[in-house]
XYZ file of C-alpha atoms in Angstrom:
352
model
C 22.363 2.952 -13.068
C 23.185 0.391 -15.715
C 21.983 -2.676 -13.853
C 23.091 -5.140 -16.515
C 26.034 -5.670 -14.189
C 23.782 -6.859 -11.339
C 24.678 -10.515 -10.871
C 22.937 -11.573 -7.664
C 20.874 -10.315 -4.758
C 19.205 -11.951 -1.770
C 17.373 -11.011 1.396
C 17.588 -14.625 2.674
C 13.798 -14.681 2.512
C 13.516 -18.325 1.441
C 14.316 -19.339 5.018
C 17.250 -21.580 4.144
C 21.021 -21.330 3.888
C 21.013 -23.130 0.520
C 23.427 -21.435 -1.884
C 25.742 -20.372 0.926
C 29.103 -22.045 1.595
C 29.828 -22.903 5.202
C 33.167 -21.560 6.413
C 32.497 -22.256 10.090
C 29.426 -23.932 11.558
C 26.797 -22.114 13.556
C 25.335 -19.381 11.336
C 21.593 -19.601 10.676
C 18.669 -18.007 8.864
C 16.511 -16.262 11.466
C 13.469 -14.011 11.828
C 15.143 -11.999 14.606
C 15.197 -8.273 13.800
C 15.868 -8.371 10.033
C 16.775 -5.152 8.269
C 13.986 -5.659 5.716
C 11.640 -8.472 4.846
C 11.130 -11.285 7.341
C 14.574 -12.885 7.658
C 18.305 -12.322 7.907
C 21.463 -14.349 8.644
C 22.758 -14.557 12.218
C 26.377 -15.356 13.116
C 26.376 -15.772 16.915
C 30.049 -16.177 17.760
C 33.619 -15.579 16.659
C 33.964 -18.710 14.535
C 30.651 -18.486 12.658
C 30.955 -17.380 9.034
C 29.726 -18.193 5.553
C 30.419 -17.346 1.918
C 28.258 -16.412 -1.059
C 29.986 -17.830 -4.167
C 30.166 -15.378 -7.053
C 28.032 -16.168 -10.116
C 29.895 -17.140 -13.279
C 30.324 -13.599 -14.610
C 32.045 -12.488 -11.430
C 33.816 -15.796 -10.876
C 35.770 -15.905 -14.103
C 35.753 -12.728 -16.168
C 36.646 -9.781 -13.982
C 39.197 -8.592 -11.440
C 36.866 -6.119 -9.779
C 33.529 -6.245 -8.032
C 31.043 -4.237 -6.009
C 29.166 -5.798 -3.101
C 26.578 -4.386 -0.726
C 25.032 -5.793 2.449
C 23.152 -4.798 5.574
C 25.187 -5.291 8.754
C 24.398 -5.130 12.465
C 26.488 -6.102 15.483
C 25.983 -5.810 19.221
C 29.736 -5.368 19.801
C 32.176 -3.154 17.895
C 35.141 -4.709 19.713
C 36.993 -6.682 17.094
C 40.602 -7.592 16.326
C 42.416 -7.662 13.016
C 42.205 -11.464 12.963
C 38.389 -11.522 13.159
C 37.163 -9.618 10.120
C 33.430 -9.287 9.460
C 33.682 -9.286 5.642
C 36.071 -10.437 2.933
C 36.152 -10.411 -0.862
C 38.051 -13.354 -2.352
C 39.393 -13.763 -5.890
C 40.699 -17.326 -5.634
C 42.287 -17.632 -9.072
C 44.813 -14.985 -8.072
C 45.012 -16.107 -4.454
C 43.745 -12.639 -3.565
C 41.697 -11.487 -0.611
C 40.786 -8.138 0.908
C 39.095 -8.225 4.311
C 37.395 -5.654 6.507
C 37.251 -5.287 10.270
C 35.924 -2.628 12.616
C 37.192 -1.193 15.872
C 35.501 -0.100 19.077
C 35.614 3.530 17.858
C 33.292 2.622 14.963
C 35.920 2.815 12.210
C 36.348 0.238 9.416
C 39.777 -0.915 8.193
C 40.669 -2.739 4.974
C 43.392 -5.405 4.972
C 45.275 -7.238 2.261
C 46.628 -10.704 2.895
C 44.279 -11.843 5.655
C 41.794 -14.691 5.853
C 38.362 -14.184 7.361
C 39.019 -16.415 10.350
C 42.817 -16.496 10.353
C 45.796 -14.235 10.867
C 45.713 -10.518 10.234
C 47.326 -8.928 7.198
C 48.612 -5.589 5.964
C 46.264 -2.679 6.723
C 45.564 -0.715 3.549
C 43.514 2.067 5.080
C 40.996 3.019 7.772
C 37.871 5.171 7.753
C 37.186 7.902 10.254
C 35.605 7.031 13.586
C 31.904 6.621 14.223
C 30.849 5.283 10.818
C 29.378 2.227 12.593
C 27.386 2.095 15.825
C 26.518 -1.004 17.830
C 22.986 -2.460 17.765
C 22.005 -0.533 14.640
C 21.640 -1.690 11.057
C 24.069 -0.086 8.598
C 24.332 -0.601 4.847
C 27.912 -1.249 3.715
C 29.029 -1.174 0.069
C 32.519 -2.140 -1.056
C 34.319 -1.892 -4.391
C 37.599 -3.758 -4.841
C 39.969 -3.829 -7.821
C 42.582 -6.564 -7.465
C 46.115 -5.717 -8.585
C 49.713 -5.878 -7.380
C 50.213 -2.156 -8.007
C 47.018 -0.324 -9.016
C 44.485 -1.983 -6.734
C 41.592 0.048 -5.385
C 39.325 -0.168 -2.344
C 36.248 1.994 -1.883
C 33.812 1.767 1.044
C 30.408 3.403 1.453
C 28.375 3.273 4.676
C 24.702 4.223 4.539
C 25.212 5.874 1.151
C 28.224 8.018 2.123
C 31.787 7.352 0.945
C 34.043 6.608 3.919
C 37.177 5.151 2.273
C 38.740 5.594 -1.175
C 42.138 3.970 -1.747
C 44.074 3.837 -5.037
C 47.412 2.403 -6.213
C 47.272 -0.390 -3.645
C 48.637 -3.941 -3.563
C 45.398 -5.891 -3.114
C 46.767 -9.293 -4.156
C 47.188 -11.784 -1.338
C 50.395 -13.798 -1.679
C 49.545 -15.864 1.406
C 47.493 -19.027 1.809
C 43.868 -19.806 2.461
C 42.194 -18.314 -0.614
C 39.107 -20.152 -1.873
C 36.895 -19.782 -4.926
C 35.787 -16.230 -5.684
C 33.204 -15.228 -3.121
C 31.885 -12.716 -0.617
C 32.646 -13.966 2.895
C 30.694 -12.683 5.893
C 30.777 -13.355 9.627
C 33.578 -14.111 12.089
C 32.600 -11.507 14.673
C 34.515 -11.860 17.956
C 32.651 -11.550 21.232
C 29.221 -10.644 19.889
C 26.332 -11.316 17.551
C 26.358 -10.195 13.927
C 23.517 -10.053 11.424
C 23.551 -9.763 7.612
C 20.729 -8.904 5.213
C 19.950 -7.427 1.762
C 23.051 -8.547 -0.168
C 23.876 -7.655 -3.768
C 26.821 -8.554 -6.036
C 27.639 -6.391 -9.039
C 30.205 -6.668 -11.827
C 31.379 -3.172 -12.870
C 33.548 -4.421 -15.738
C 32.688 -2.760 -19.028
C 30.374 -0.161 -17.538
C 30.706 3.367 -18.929
C 31.031 4.685 -15.364
C 31.995 1.626 -13.324
C 32.748 3.602 -10.172
C 29.271 5.116 -10.050
C 27.313 1.871 -9.925
C 26.850 1.592 -6.172
C 23.145 0.872 -5.736
C 22.844 2.547 -2.353
C 21.054 1.162 0.712
C 18.644 -1.205 -1.044
C 15.937 -3.329 0.557
C 14.911 -6.772 -0.641
C 11.331 -7.967 -0.150
C 9.718 -11.331 -0.808
C 6.717 -11.768 -3.107
C 4.744 -14.867 -2.075
C 2.592 -16.903 -4.516
C -1.058 -16.560 -3.543
C -2.935 -18.336 -6.344
C -2.609 -20.796 -9.235
C -2.729 -19.635 -12.852
C -1.444 -22.589 -14.937
C -0.543 -26.029 -13.580
C -0.836 -28.320 -16.625
C 1.642 -31.235 -16.563
C 2.790 -30.378 -13.036
C 1.998 -32.589 -10.048
C 1.360 -31.923 -6.386
C -0.117 -33.795 -3.436
C -2.508 -30.971 -2.530
C -5.275 -29.056 -4.283
C -3.536 -25.690 -4.417
C -0.108 -25.695 -6.022
C 0.841 -22.244 -4.752
C 0.587 -23.390 -1.120
C 3.415 -25.840 -1.815
C 5.833 -23.226 -3.169
C 5.260 -20.310 -0.794
C 7.083 -21.900 2.109
C 10.518 -22.700 3.447
C 11.572 -25.892 1.640
C 12.106 -29.058 3.670
C 14.927 -31.430 2.730
C 13.735 -34.441 0.693
C 10.115 -33.258 0.706
C 8.346 -33.170 -2.649
C 6.399 -29.955 -3.216
C 5.569 -29.757 -6.945
C 7.215 -31.634 -9.800
C 7.061 -32.296 -13.529
C 8.687 -34.580 -16.063
C 7.434 -32.579 -19.048
C 9.493 -30.030 -20.942
C 7.953 -26.737 -22.097
C 5.228 -26.979 -19.461
C 5.187 -23.764 -17.415
C 3.865 -23.574 -13.874
C 2.528 -20.052 -13.276
C 1.188 -18.437 -10.114
C -0.106 -15.057 -9.056
C 1.770 -13.224 -6.304
C 0.759 -11.260 -3.258
C 0.269 -7.516 -3.716
C 2.793 -5.272 -2.002
C 2.872 -1.576 -1.181
C 6.411 -0.505 -2.090
C 8.208 2.825 -1.861
C 11.136 3.967 -3.989
C 12.285 2.469 -7.277
C 12.131 -1.237 -8.091
C 15.622 -2.081 -9.336
C 15.003 -5.730 -10.251
C 12.815 -8.774 -9.641
C 14.272 -12.237 -9.055
C 11.948 -15.220 -9.666
C 13.547 -17.813 -7.428
C 13.068 -21.436 -6.390
C 14.779 -24.213 -4.496
C 14.802 -27.187 -6.886
C 16.297 -30.648 -7.304
C 16.589 -33.386 -9.950
C 15.261 -36.844 -9.173
C 17.786 -39.689 -9.113
C 18.121 -41.562 -12.405
C 16.645 -38.737 -14.488
C 18.421 -37.230 -17.491
C 19.704 -33.677 -16.846
C 17.085 -30.956 -17.137
C 17.205 -27.150 -17.084
C 14.682 -25.173 -15.054
C 13.938 -21.560 -15.996
C 12.226 -19.163 -13.567
C 10.496 -16.248 -15.330
C 8.002 -13.421 -14.875
C 4.814 -13.017 -16.939
C 3.664 -9.422 -17.249
C 0.097 -8.272 -18.042
C -1.387 -11.796 -17.893
C -4.921 -10.378 -18.251
C -4.103 -8.378 -21.375
C -1.332 -9.144 -23.847
C 0.931 -11.381 -21.742
C 4.676 -11.120 -22.174
C 7.225 -13.445 -20.562
C 10.727 -12.497 -19.493
C 13.637 -14.396 -21.038
C 13.608 -18.034 -19.923
C 17.239 -18.798 -19.126
C 17.588 -22.284 -17.679
C 19.801 -23.583 -14.876
C 20.929 -27.205 -15.120
C 19.584 -29.171 -12.162
C 21.457 -31.801 -10.179
C 20.469 -34.201 -7.417
C 20.282 -32.154 -4.239
C 18.582 -28.870 -3.426
C 19.939 -25.801 -5.198
C 19.017 -22.186 -5.901
C 17.512 -21.508 -9.316
C 16.816 -17.907 -10.322
C 16.864 -15.274 -13.041
C 17.186 -11.523 -12.596
C 14.483 -9.583 -14.451
C 15.455 -5.917 -14.660
C 12.478 -4.519 -16.601
C 8.768 -5.201 -16.876
C 8.556 -7.520 -19.954
C 5.311 -5.823 -21.014
C 6.635 -2.255 -21.074
C 10.407 -2.869 -21.425
C 11.034 -0.201 -18.776
C 11.505 -0.285 -15.023
C 9.009 -2.239 -12.957
C 6.256 -0.309 -11.242
C 4.414 -1.489 -8.154
C 1.186 -1.924 -10.106
C 2.981 -3.817 -12.874
C 4.632 -6.112 -10.377
C 1.425 -6.711 -8.437
C -0.299 -7.664 -11.683
C 2.436 -10.048 -12.835
C 2.778 -13.794 -12.422
C 5.825 -15.856 -11.486
C 6.559 -18.962 -13.530
C 8.869 -21.959 -13.756
C 9.447 -24.045 -16.866
C 11.637 -26.977 -17.859
C 13.508 -25.811 -20.967
Protein backbone atom coordinates (compact mmCIF):
# COMPACT_ATOMS: atom_id res chain seq x y z
CA UNK A 1 0.00 0.00 0.00
CA UNK A 2 1.06 3.57 -0.60
CA UNK A 3 0.38 4.90 2.87
CA UNK A 4 1.26 8.50 2.03
CA UNK A 5 -2.50 8.91 1.83
CA UNK A 6 -2.99 7.90 5.48
CA UNK A 7 -4.24 11.04 7.19
CA UNK A 8 -5.32 9.93 10.66
CA UNK A 9 -5.79 6.91 12.89
CA UNK A 10 -6.82 6.40 16.50
CA UNK A 11 -7.66 3.61 18.91
CA UNK A 12 -8.98 6.13 21.48
CA UNK A 13 -6.18 4.97 23.75
CA UNK A 14 -5.52 8.38 25.32
CA UNK A 15 -8.66 7.93 27.40
CA UNK A 16 -10.31 11.17 26.33
CA UNK A 17 -12.80 12.35 23.72
CA UNK A 18 -10.58 15.32 22.80
CA UNK A 19 -10.48 15.78 19.03
CA UNK A 20 -14.01 14.45 18.61
CA UNK A 21 -17.00 16.69 17.83
CA UNK A 22 -20.10 16.07 19.90
CA UNK A 23 -23.21 15.55 17.79
CA UNK A 24 -25.36 14.29 20.66
CA UNK A 25 -24.34 14.01 24.30
CA UNK A 26 -23.72 10.73 26.06
CA UNK A 27 -20.92 8.93 24.20
CA UNK A 28 -17.81 8.13 26.26
CA UNK A 29 -14.34 6.61 26.16
CA UNK A 30 -14.49 3.29 28.01
CA UNK A 31 -12.41 0.22 28.86
CA UNK A 32 -15.38 -2.10 28.29
CA UNK A 33 -14.56 -4.84 25.76
CA UNK A 34 -12.41 -2.88 23.27
CA UNK A 35 -11.57 -4.48 19.95
CA UNK A 36 -7.85 -3.88 20.51
CA UNK A 37 -5.79 -1.95 23.00
CA UNK A 38 -7.39 -0.88 26.27
CA UNK A 39 -10.19 1.48 25.20
CA UNK A 40 -12.97 2.17 22.73
CA UNK A 41 -15.89 4.60 22.31
CA UNK A 42 -19.32 3.65 23.65
CA UNK A 43 -22.59 5.15 22.36
CA UNK A 44 -25.27 3.83 24.74
CA UNK A 45 -28.51 5.04 23.18
CA UNK A 46 -30.23 6.24 20.03
CA UNK A 47 -29.24 9.89 20.33
CA UNK A 48 -25.55 9.40 21.19
CA UNK A 49 -23.15 10.17 18.34
CA UNK A 50 -19.90 11.96 17.58
CA UNK A 51 -17.79 13.08 14.63
CA UNK A 52 -14.10 12.87 13.77
CA UNK A 53 -13.27 16.00 11.72
CA UNK A 54 -11.19 15.28 8.63
CA UNK A 55 -7.59 16.55 8.65
CA UNK A 56 -6.78 19.38 6.24
CA UNK A 57 -5.88 17.16 3.29
CA UNK A 58 -9.24 15.42 3.42
CA UNK A 59 -11.14 18.54 4.45
CA UNK A 60 -10.28 20.70 1.48
CA UNK A 61 -8.58 18.95 -1.42
CA UNK A 62 -10.51 15.84 -2.35
CA UNK A 63 -14.01 14.60 -3.13
CA UNK A 64 -13.32 11.03 -2.11
CA UNK A 65 -12.18 9.24 1.00
CA UNK A 66 -11.67 5.84 2.58
CA UNK A 67 -12.49 5.23 6.24
CA UNK A 68 -12.20 2.14 8.40
CA UNK A 69 -13.43 1.40 11.92
CA UNK A 70 -14.20 -1.44 14.30
CA UNK A 71 -17.90 -1.73 15.12
CA UNK A 72 -19.92 -3.75 17.62
CA UNK A 73 -23.60 -3.56 18.57
CA UNK A 74 -25.83 -5.61 20.83
CA UNK A 75 -28.87 -4.96 18.60
CA UNK A 76 -29.09 -5.14 14.81
CA UNK A 77 -32.59 -3.64 14.86
CA UNK A 78 -32.24 -0.22 13.32
CA UNK A 79 -34.34 2.09 11.16
CA UNK A 80 -33.32 4.21 8.21
CA UNK A 81 -33.43 7.33 10.39
CA UNK A 82 -30.86 6.00 12.88
CA UNK A 83 -27.71 5.33 10.88
CA UNK A 84 -24.57 4.08 12.62
CA UNK A 85 -22.08 5.84 10.31
CA UNK A 86 -21.98 8.79 7.93
CA UNK A 87 -19.38 10.46 5.72
CA UNK A 88 -19.92 14.20 5.32
CA UNK A 89 -18.43 16.55 2.72
CA UNK A 90 -19.82 19.84 4.01
CA UNK A 91 -18.57 22.14 1.25
CA UNK A 92 -20.86 20.36 -1.19
CA UNK A 93 -23.61 19.77 1.35
CA UNK A 94 -23.06 16.07 0.74
CA UNK A 95 -23.58 13.12 3.04
CA UNK A 96 -23.73 9.36 2.62
CA UNK A 97 -24.92 7.37 5.64
CA UNK A 98 -25.04 3.69 6.52
CA UNK A 99 -27.54 1.69 8.54
CA UNK A 100 -28.03 -2.00 9.23
CA UNK A 101 -31.09 -4.19 9.50
CA UNK A 102 -32.05 -7.08 11.76
CA UNK A 103 -30.99 -9.53 9.01
CA UNK A 104 -27.39 -8.29 9.30
CA UNK A 105 -27.32 -6.36 6.02
CA UNK A 106 -25.87 -2.84 5.58
CA UNK A 107 -27.54 -0.19 3.41
CA UNK A 108 -26.07 3.04 2.04
CA UNK A 109 -28.21 6.19 1.82
CA UNK A 110 -27.80 9.54 0.13
CA UNK A 111 -29.48 12.60 1.55
CA UNK A 112 -29.82 11.55 5.18
CA UNK A 113 -28.42 12.99 8.39
CA UNK A 114 -26.99 10.75 11.08
CA UNK A 115 -29.72 11.52 13.59
CA UNK A 116 -32.43 12.87 11.29
CA UNK A 117 -34.73 11.77 8.51
CA UNK A 118 -33.94 8.93 6.17
CA UNK A 119 -32.84 9.48 2.58
CA UNK A 120 -32.63 7.67 -0.74
CA UNK A 121 -31.26 4.12 -0.45
CA UNK A 122 -28.39 3.64 -2.89
CA UNK A 123 -27.79 -0.04 -2.29
CA UNK A 124 -27.81 -2.87 0.26
CA UNK A 125 -25.40 -5.71 1.00
CA UNK A 126 -26.45 -9.31 1.34
CA UNK A 127 -27.72 -10.58 4.68
CA UNK A 128 -25.57 -11.77 7.55
CA UNK A 129 -22.55 -9.52 7.00
CA UNK A 130 -22.98 -8.25 10.59
CA UNK A 131 -23.83 -10.23 13.72
CA UNK A 132 -24.86 -8.82 17.08
CA UNK A 133 -22.42 -8.78 20.02
CA UNK A 134 -19.38 -9.35 17.80
CA UNK A 135 -16.71 -6.94 16.63
CA UNK A 136 -16.59 -6.37 12.87
CA UNK A 137 -14.20 -4.21 10.87
CA UNK A 138 -16.00 -1.97 8.37
CA UNK A 139 -14.24 -0.06 5.58
CA UNK A 140 -16.01 2.42 3.32
CA UNK A 141 -14.94 4.29 0.19
CA UNK A 142 -17.11 7.15 -1.06
CA UNK A 143 -16.71 9.31 -4.17
CA UNK A 144 -19.03 12.32 -4.08
CA UNK A 145 -20.70 13.30 -7.36
CA UNK A 146 -24.11 14.13 -8.81
CA UNK A 147 -23.74 11.47 -11.51
CA UNK A 148 -20.62 9.30 -11.11
CA UNK A 149 -20.54 8.83 -7.35
CA UNK A 150 -19.27 5.57 -5.92
CA UNK A 151 -19.80 3.65 -2.68
CA UNK A 152 -17.76 0.60 -1.71
CA UNK A 153 -18.10 -1.31 1.57
CA UNK A 154 -15.83 -4.01 3.01
CA UNK A 155 -16.65 -6.00 6.15
CA UNK A 156 -13.87 -7.97 7.82
CA UNK A 157 -11.73 -7.69 4.69
CA UNK A 158 -14.39 -8.88 2.20
CA UNK A 159 -16.15 -6.61 -0.29
CA UNK A 160 -19.89 -6.53 0.41
CA UNK A 161 -21.08 -3.53 -1.66
CA UNK A 162 -19.75 -1.86 -4.82
CA UNK A 163 -21.89 0.89 -6.34
CA UNK A 164 -20.98 3.10 -9.33
CA UNK A 165 -22.64 5.94 -11.26
CA UNK A 166 -24.56 7.09 -8.19
CA UNK A 167 -25.86 10.48 -7.04
CA UNK A 168 -24.03 10.81 -3.73
CA UNK A 169 -24.54 14.56 -3.30
CA UNK A 170 -27.00 15.55 -0.60
CA UNK A 171 -29.20 18.46 -1.66
CA UNK A 172 -30.91 18.54 1.74
CA UNK A 173 -29.98 20.30 4.96
CA UNK A 174 -27.92 19.44 7.99
CA UNK A 175 -24.47 18.98 6.47
CA UNK A 176 -21.54 20.01 8.67
CA UNK A 177 -17.80 20.29 8.10
CA UNK A 178 -16.21 17.29 6.41
CA UNK A 179 -16.08 14.46 8.90
CA UNK A 180 -16.70 10.83 9.75
CA UNK A 181 -19.79 10.59 11.96
CA UNK A 182 -20.40 7.54 14.15
CA UNK A 183 -23.12 6.50 16.58
CA UNK A 184 -26.89 7.00 16.66
CA UNK A 185 -27.80 3.37 17.30
CA UNK A 186 -31.48 2.87 18.17
CA UNK A 187 -32.42 0.55 21.00
CA UNK A 188 -28.97 -0.78 21.86
CA UNK A 189 -25.34 -0.17 22.69
CA UNK A 190 -22.74 0.49 20.01
CA UNK A 191 -18.96 0.50 20.27
CA UNK A 192 -16.29 1.94 17.93
CA UNK A 193 -12.54 1.32 17.84
CA UNK A 194 -9.46 1.34 15.56
CA UNK A 195 -10.41 4.17 13.17
CA UNK A 196 -8.41 5.28 10.14
CA UNK A 197 -8.98 8.02 7.53
CA UNK A 198 -7.30 7.81 4.14
CA UNK A 199 -7.20 10.12 1.14
CA UNK A 200 -7.03 8.07 -2.09
CA UNK A 201 -6.66 11.10 -4.37
CA UNK A 202 -3.62 10.86 -6.61
CA UNK A 203 -2.81 7.26 -5.76
CA UNK A 204 -1.80 5.04 -8.69
CA UNK A 205 -4.42 2.50 -7.59
CA UNK A 206 -6.77 4.48 -5.36
CA UNK A 207 -9.36 1.71 -5.12
CA UNK A 208 -6.85 -0.78 -3.74
CA UNK A 209 -5.80 1.20 -0.68
CA UNK A 210 -8.12 -0.37 1.88
CA UNK A 211 -5.84 -1.21 4.80
CA UNK A 212 -7.86 -4.19 5.99
CA UNK A 213 -8.84 -4.98 9.58
CA UNK A 214 -6.09 -3.06 11.37
CA UNK A 215 -5.45 -2.91 15.11
CA UNK A 216 -4.15 0.14 16.95
CA UNK A 217 -2.04 -0.29 20.09
CA UNK A 218 -0.70 2.25 22.55
CA UNK A 219 3.01 2.60 23.34
CA UNK A 220 3.45 4.07 26.84
CA UNK A 221 6.52 6.10 27.90
CA UNK A 222 8.47 4.15 30.51
CA UNK A 223 11.62 6.22 31.06
CA UNK A 224 13.21 9.65 30.57
CA UNK A 225 15.92 10.22 27.96
CA UNK A 226 16.23 14.03 27.61
CA UNK A 227 14.37 16.61 29.71
CA UNK A 228 16.53 19.75 29.42
CA UNK A 229 14.50 22.99 29.52
CA UNK A 230 11.28 21.12 30.34
CA UNK A 231 9.59 21.39 33.73
CA UNK A 232 7.53 19.01 35.83
CA UNK A 233 6.37 18.78 39.43
CA UNK A 234 7.66 15.22 39.87
CA UNK A 235 11.00 13.46 39.54
CA UNK A 236 10.12 11.30 36.55
CA UNK A 237 8.81 13.17 33.53
CA UNK A 238 7.52 10.06 31.77
CA UNK A 239 5.07 9.34 34.61
CA UNK A 240 3.35 12.64 33.82
CA UNK A 241 2.78 11.88 30.13
CA UNK A 242 1.76 8.21 30.23
CA UNK A 243 -1.69 8.88 31.62
CA UNK A 244 -5.13 10.13 30.69
CA UNK A 245 -4.87 13.94 30.77
CA UNK A 246 -6.91 15.86 33.32
CA UNK A 247 -8.45 19.21 32.35
CA UNK A 248 -6.41 22.20 33.58
CA UNK A 249 -3.75 19.99 35.18
CA UNK A 250 -0.14 20.78 34.32
CA UNK A 251 1.89 17.69 33.44
CA UNK A 252 5.10 18.88 31.73
CA UNK A 253 5.78 22.25 30.13
CA UNK A 254 8.44 24.38 28.48
CA UNK A 255 8.88 27.94 27.29
CA UNK A 256 12.01 27.16 25.28
CA UNK A 257 12.07 26.56 21.55
CA UNK A 258 14.23 23.80 20.04
CA UNK A 259 14.31 21.93 23.34
CA UNK A 260 13.16 18.34 22.76
CA UNK A 261 11.64 16.18 25.48
CA UNK A 262 12.45 12.54 24.71
CA UNK A 263 11.32 9.35 26.44
CA UNK A 264 11.76 5.64 25.98
CA UNK A 265 8.65 3.54 25.38
CA UNK A 266 7.39 0.23 26.65
CA UNK A 267 8.35 -2.85 24.64
CA UNK A 268 5.53 -4.62 22.83
CA UNK A 269 5.19 -8.03 21.22
CA UNK A 270 3.40 -7.33 17.94
CA UNK A 271 2.22 -9.59 15.13
CA UNK A 272 1.72 -8.62 11.50
CA UNK A 273 3.08 -5.54 9.75
CA UNK A 274 3.47 -2.15 11.42
CA UNK A 275 1.79 0.28 9.02
CA UNK A 276 2.58 3.51 10.89
CA UNK A 277 3.47 5.03 14.25
CA UNK A 278 1.76 8.16 15.58
CA UNK A 279 3.60 10.12 18.30
CA UNK A 280 0.70 11.84 20.00
CA UNK A 281 0.03 14.24 22.87
CA UNK A 282 -2.73 16.31 24.40
CA UNK A 283 -1.30 19.84 24.67
CA UNK A 284 -2.35 23.41 25.40
CA UNK A 285 -0.92 26.95 25.23
CA UNK A 286 -0.79 29.04 28.38
CA UNK A 287 -2.85 32.24 28.42
CA UNK A 288 -0.93 35.35 27.37
CA UNK A 289 1.79 33.41 25.56
CA UNK A 290 2.75 34.07 21.94
CA UNK A 291 1.66 31.26 19.57
CA UNK A 292 3.94 28.24 19.53
CA UNK A 293 4.12 25.09 17.40
CA UNK A 294 4.65 21.70 19.02
CA UNK A 295 6.12 18.85 16.96
CA UNK A 296 5.82 15.21 18.08
CA UNK A 297 8.51 12.96 16.55
CA UNK A 298 10.19 9.57 16.80
CA UNK A 299 13.93 9.05 17.37
CA UNK A 300 15.25 5.81 15.94
CA UNK A 301 18.43 3.99 17.06
CA UNK A 302 19.10 6.36 19.99
CA UNK A 303 21.98 4.13 21.19
CA UNK A 304 23.73 4.11 17.82
CA UNK A 305 23.43 6.77 15.13
CA UNK A 306 20.18 8.48 16.16
CA UNK A 307 17.84 9.72 13.46
CA UNK A 308 14.72 11.81 14.07
CA UNK A 309 11.55 11.74 12.00
CA UNK A 310 10.42 14.98 10.37
CA UNK A 311 9.37 17.52 13.01
CA UNK A 312 6.17 19.03 11.65
CA UNK A 313 4.64 21.42 14.16
CA UNK A 314 1.01 22.03 15.09
CA UNK A 315 0.09 25.53 16.24
CA UNK A 316 -1.17 25.42 19.82
CA UNK A 317 -4.10 27.38 21.23
CA UNK A 318 -5.51 27.83 24.72
CA UNK A 319 -7.44 24.67 25.51
CA UNK A 320 -6.54 21.01 25.22
CA UNK A 321 -6.03 19.68 21.70
CA UNK A 322 -4.60 16.67 19.89
CA UNK A 323 -1.09 17.09 18.51
CA UNK A 324 0.39 14.29 16.40
CA UNK A 325 2.46 13.31 13.39
CA UNK A 326 2.22 10.10 11.39
CA UNK A 327 5.59 8.38 10.94
CA UNK A 328 5.33 5.75 8.22
CA UNK A 329 8.91 4.42 8.19
CA UNK A 330 11.69 3.85 10.69
CA UNK A 331 13.81 7.06 10.35
CA UNK A 332 16.99 5.01 10.82
CA UNK A 333 16.37 2.52 8.02
CA UNK A 334 13.88 4.46 5.83
CA UNK A 335 11.80 1.29 5.48
CA UNK A 336 8.83 -0.12 7.36
CA UNK A 337 9.01 -0.25 11.14
CA UNK A 338 9.92 -3.54 12.75
CA UNK A 339 8.98 -4.53 16.28
CA UNK A 340 12.60 -4.41 17.40
CA UNK A 341 13.11 -1.01 15.76
CA UNK A 342 10.01 0.37 17.42
CA UNK A 343 10.89 -1.07 20.82
CA UNK A 344 14.31 0.56 20.57
CA UNK A 345 12.99 3.98 19.54
CA UNK A 346 12.16 7.04 21.61
CA UNK A 347 9.18 9.37 21.39
CA UNK A 348 9.84 13.11 21.48
CA UNK A 349 8.12 16.48 21.57
CA UNK A 350 9.72 19.78 20.60
CA UNK A 351 8.63 23.40 20.30
CA UNK A 352 9.56 24.42 16.75
